[in-house]
Coordinates of C-alpha atoms in Angstrom, one line a residue:
Chain A
X18 CA -20.6 48.7 -57.9
X19 CA -22.0 46.9 -60.9
X20 CA -19.9 45.7 -63.8
X21 CA -20.2 43.6 -66.9
X22 CA -17.5 41.6 -68.7
X23 CA -17.8 40.4 -72.2
X24 CA -15.6 37.9 -74.0
X25 CA -12.8 39.4 -76.0
X26 CA -13.5 40.0 -79.7
X27 CA -13.8 40.3 -82.6
X28 CA -15.6 37.1 -83.5
X29 CA -15.5 35.9 -87.1
X30 CA -17.8 33.1 -88.2
X31 CA -19.0 31.5 -91.4
X32 CA -22.7 31.6 -92.2
X33 CA -24.7 28.9 -90.4
X34 CA -22.1 28.5 -87.7
X35 CA -23.1 28.4 -84.0
X36 CA -22.5 31.5 -82.0
X37 CA -21.7 32.0 -78.3
X38 CA -20.7 35.4 -76.8
X39 CA -19.9 35.1 -73.2
X40 CA -21.1 37.7 -70.6
X41 CA -20.5 37.7 -66.9
X42 CA -21.6 40.3 -64.4
X43 CA -21.0 41.6 -60.9
X44 CA -23.9 43.1 -59.0
X45 CA -25.6 42.7 -55.6
X46 CA -29.2 41.8 -55.5
X47 CA -31.2 40.8 -58.6
X48 CA -30.3 42.9 -61.6
X49 CA -32.1 42.8 -65.0
X50 CA -29.9 41.6 -67.8
X51 CA -30.0 42.7 -71.5
X52 CA -28.3 42.2 -74.8
X53 CA -28.3 45.2 -77.1
X54 CA -27.1 45.1 -80.8
X55 CA -25.7 47.9 -82.9
X56 CA -25.8 47.3 -86.6
X57 CA -23.5 49.3 -88.8
X58 CA -24.6 52.9 -89.0
X59 CA -27.5 52.4 -86.7
X60 CA -28.3 53.1 -83.0
X61 CA -28.4 50.6 -80.2
X62 CA -31.4 48.2 -80.3
X63 CA -32.6 45.9 -77.6
X64 CA -32.2 42.3 -78.7
X65 CA -33.4 40.5 -75.6
X66 CA -33.7 40.7 -71.9
X67 CA -34.3 38.6 -68.7
X68 CA -35.4 40.1 -65.4
X69 CA -35.0 37.2 -63.0
X70 CA -32.9 34.1 -62.4
X71 CA -33.4 31.2 -64.8
X72 CA -35.4 33.4 -67.2
X73 CA -34.6 32.9 -70.9
X74 CA -34.7 35.9 -73.2
X75 CA -35.1 35.2 -76.9
X76 CA -35.5 37.1 -80.2
X77 CA -34.6 36.6 -83.9
X78 CA -33.1 33.2 -83.1
X79 CA -30.9 34.5 -80.3
X80 CA -31.2 33.2 -76.8
X81 CA -29.7 34.0 -73.4
X82 CA -30.4 32.5 -70.0
X83 CA -30.0 34.4 -66.7
X84 CA -27.8 32.2 -64.6
X85 CA -27.4 33.6 -61.1
X86 CA -25.3 30.8 -59.8
X87 CA -22.6 31.6 -62.4
X88 CA -23.5 35.3 -62.7
X89 CA -23.7 34.9 -66.5
X90 CA -25.9 35.8 -69.4
X91 CA -24.3 34.2 -72.5
X92 CA -25.7 35.0 -75.9
X93 CA -26.2 32.1 -78.3
X94 CA -27.6 31.5 -81.8
X95 CA -27.7 28.2 -83.5
X96 CA -27.1 29.3 -87.1
X97 CA -25.8 32.8 -87.8
X98 CA -26.5 34.8 -91.0
X99 CA -24.5 37.5 -92.7
X100 CA -27.1 40.0 -91.6
X101 CA -26.2 39.3 -87.9
X102 CA -22.9 41.1 -88.4
X103 CA -23.0 43.8 -85.7
X104 CA -21.6 44.8 -82.3
X105 CA -23.3 43.1 -79.4
X106 CA -23.4 44.6 -75.9
X107 CA -24.3 42.9 -72.7
X108 CA -25.8 45.2 -70.0
X109 CA -27.5 45.2 -66.6
X110 CA -29.6 47.5 -64.6
X111 CA -30.6 47.6 -61.0
X112 CA -29.4 45.1 -58.4
X113 CA -27.4 47.5 -56.3
X114 CA -30.0 49.5 -54.6
X115 CA -32.2 52.5 -55.5
X116 CA -29.4 54.9 -56.5
X117 CA -28.3 52.8 -59.4
X118 CA -31.7 51.4 -60.4
X119 CA -32.6 52.3 -64.0
X120 CA -29.2 53.1 -65.4
X121 CA -27.5 50.6 -67.6
X122 CA -24.0 49.3 -67.1
X123 CA -22.6 47.9 -70.4
X124 CA -19.8 45.6 -71.3
X125 CA -17.2 46.7 -73.8
X126 CA -19.0 45.1 -76.8
X127 CA -18.2 42.2 -79.1
X128 CA -17.8 42.7 -82.8
X129 CA -19.3 39.9 -84.8
X130 CA -18.6 39.4 -88.5
X131 CA -20.3 36.6 -90.4
X132 CA -18.9 35.6 -93.8
X133 CA -21.0 33.9 -96.6
Chain B
X10 CA -44.0 55.8 -82.8
X11 CA -41.3 58.1 -83.9
X12 CA -38.6 56.8 -81.5
X13 CA -36.0 58.7 -79.7
X14 CA -34.4 61.5 -81.8
X15 CA -31.2 63.5 -81.3
X16 CA -29.9 66.7 -82.8
X17 CA -27.4 67.3 -84.2
X18 CA -26.2 64.0 -85.5
X19 CA -22.7 65.3 -85.9
X20 CA -20.8 68.2 -84.3
X21 CA -17.3 69.4 -84.9
X22 CA -16.0 72.1 -82.6
X23 CA -12.8 73.7 -81.5
X24 CA -11.4 73.2 -78.1
X25 CA -12.8 75.7 -75.6
X26 CA -16.1 76.2 -77.4
X27 CA -19.4 75.3 -75.8
X28 CA -21.8 72.8 -77.4
X29 CA -25.4 71.8 -76.7
X30 CA -27.1 68.6 -77.8
X31 CA -30.9 68.0 -77.8
X32 CA -32.8 64.7 -77.2
X33 CA -36.5 64.1 -77.8
X34 CA -37.6 61.0 -76.1
X35 CA -40.6 58.7 -77.0
X36 CA -43.5 60.8 -76.0
X37 CA -45.0 58.7 -73.2
X38 CA -41.7 57.9 -71.6
X39 CA -41.0 59.6 -68.3
X40 CA -37.4 58.6 -67.8
X41 CA -34.6 60.0 -69.9
X42 CA -30.9 58.9 -69.9
X43 CA -27.7 60.3 -71.3
X44 CA -24.7 58.0 -72.0
X45 CA -21.3 58.6 -73.6
X46 CA -19.6 56.0 -75.9
X47 CA -16.0 56.2 -77.0
X48 CA -14.6 54.1 -79.8
X49 CA -14.3 50.4 -78.9
X50 CA -16.1 50.8 -75.6
X51 CA -19.6 50.3 -74.3
X52 CA -21.8 53.3 -73.4
X53 CA -21.1 54.8 -70.0
X54 CA -23.9 56.3 -67.9
X55 CA -23.8 60.1 -67.5
X56 CA -27.2 61.1 -66.0
X57 CA -30.9 60.5 -65.9
X58 CA -34.2 62.3 -65.3
X59 CA -37.5 61.1 -64.2
X60 CA -39.9 63.7 -65.6
X61 CA -38.1 67.0 -65.0
X62 CA -36.1 65.9 -61.9
X63 CA -32.5 64.9 -62.4
X64 CA -32.2 61.9 -60.1
X65 CA -28.6 60.7 -60.6
X66 CA -25.4 62.0 -62.1
X67 CA -22.2 60.0 -62.8
X68 CA -18.9 61.1 -61.5
X69 CA -18.0 61.2 -65.2
X70 CA -20.2 64.3 -65.4
X71 CA -17.7 67.0 -64.6
X72 CA -18.8 70.6 -63.7
X73 CA -18.3 71.5 -67.4
X74 CA -21.3 69.3 -68.2
X75 CA -24.9 70.2 -67.5
X76 CA -28.1 68.6 -68.4
X77 CA -31.7 69.8 -68.2
X78 CA -35.2 68.5 -68.9
X79 CA -37.2 71.7 -68.2
X80 CA -40.7 70.4 -68.9
X81 CA -40.2 66.7 -68.5
X82 CA -40.2 66.3 -72.3
X83 CA -37.0 67.0 -74.4
X84 CA -33.6 67.3 -72.7
X85 CA -30.4 69.2 -73.5
X86 CA -26.8 68.3 -72.6
X87 CA -24.4 71.2 -72.7
X88 CA -20.6 70.9 -72.5
X89 CA -18.8 74.1 -71.7
X90 CA -15.1 74.7 -72.6
X91 CA -14.8 71.5 -74.6
X92 CA -11.7 69.5 -74.4
X93 CA -10.3 66.9 -76.9
X94 CA -11.1 64.2 -74.4
X95 CA -14.8 65.1 -74.8
X96 CA -14.8 63.6 -78.3
X97 CA -17.3 60.7 -78.2
X98 CA -20.7 59.6 -79.2
X99 CA -23.4 61.0 -76.9
X100 CA -26.4 58.8 -76.6
X101 CA -29.8 59.5 -75.3
X102 CA -32.3 56.8 -74.2
X103 CA -35.8 56.9 -72.8
X104 CA -38.0 54.5 -70.9
X105 CA -41.2 54.2 -69.0
X106 CA -40.7 53.8 -65.2
X107 CA -42.3 50.6 -64.1
X108 CA -42.3 49.3 -67.7
X109 CA -39.6 46.8 -67.2
X110 CA -36.9 49.3 -67.6
X111 CA -36.3 48.7 -71.3
X112 CA -34.5 51.7 -72.6
X113 CA -34.9 52.8 -76.2
X114 CA -31.9 54.6 -77.7
X115 CA -31.6 57.4 -80.1
X116 CA -29.1 57.5 -83.0
X117 CA -26.6 59.5 -81.0
X118 CA -24.6 62.8 -81.5
X119 CA -21.0 62.3 -82.6
X120 CA -18.8 65.1 -81.2
X121 CA -15.3 65.8 -82.5
X122 CA -13.3 68.4 -80.6
X123 CA -10.3 69.7 -82.6

């Protein structure tokens, strides 16, 4: 079945540092890939997505590129802010046939803390 | 756009009691999903509906769990004979089939079983 593996956390950075959160996946076919973010006290929000190989999703300075050859979808940001402190989840949907299409499979989440 | 809403936001119950949660999706969304999230983990899929039809259920959804979406709008998730292991955040999400499968999540219902 489908699975998503995120880098171990938590991640602690200083403001303006470069961020990478690694995400790899296992799925047959061509899943869609997502990054969701959960700010303290809030619900999950879609951060960005990519639906086919080599697509780059981007939003709020974050980027991730769908790499089918390495089955990866790493999240990057060039200069993080204190307000980026949150839990980040990599997820996928589809890719394994009609019975799993639509539901999301999530990684375990990565806690990011950014200090001033 | 009022977003996805869930009620209640918090529920404390005693082991063995039944609980019911409600989810109101975004009005034009025809797909509705339930997930469960435990501390330090990502959400795990429980079940989903397209309109009023329940199309898939996870093996995580034991026979104590039942979900309905009677008119293809709001949904309820009931847990019978709750156990301490049911303590978790229960998340609802909705999407529009054919709309790129972006799911929009509600704030969740946090259940604590004593």
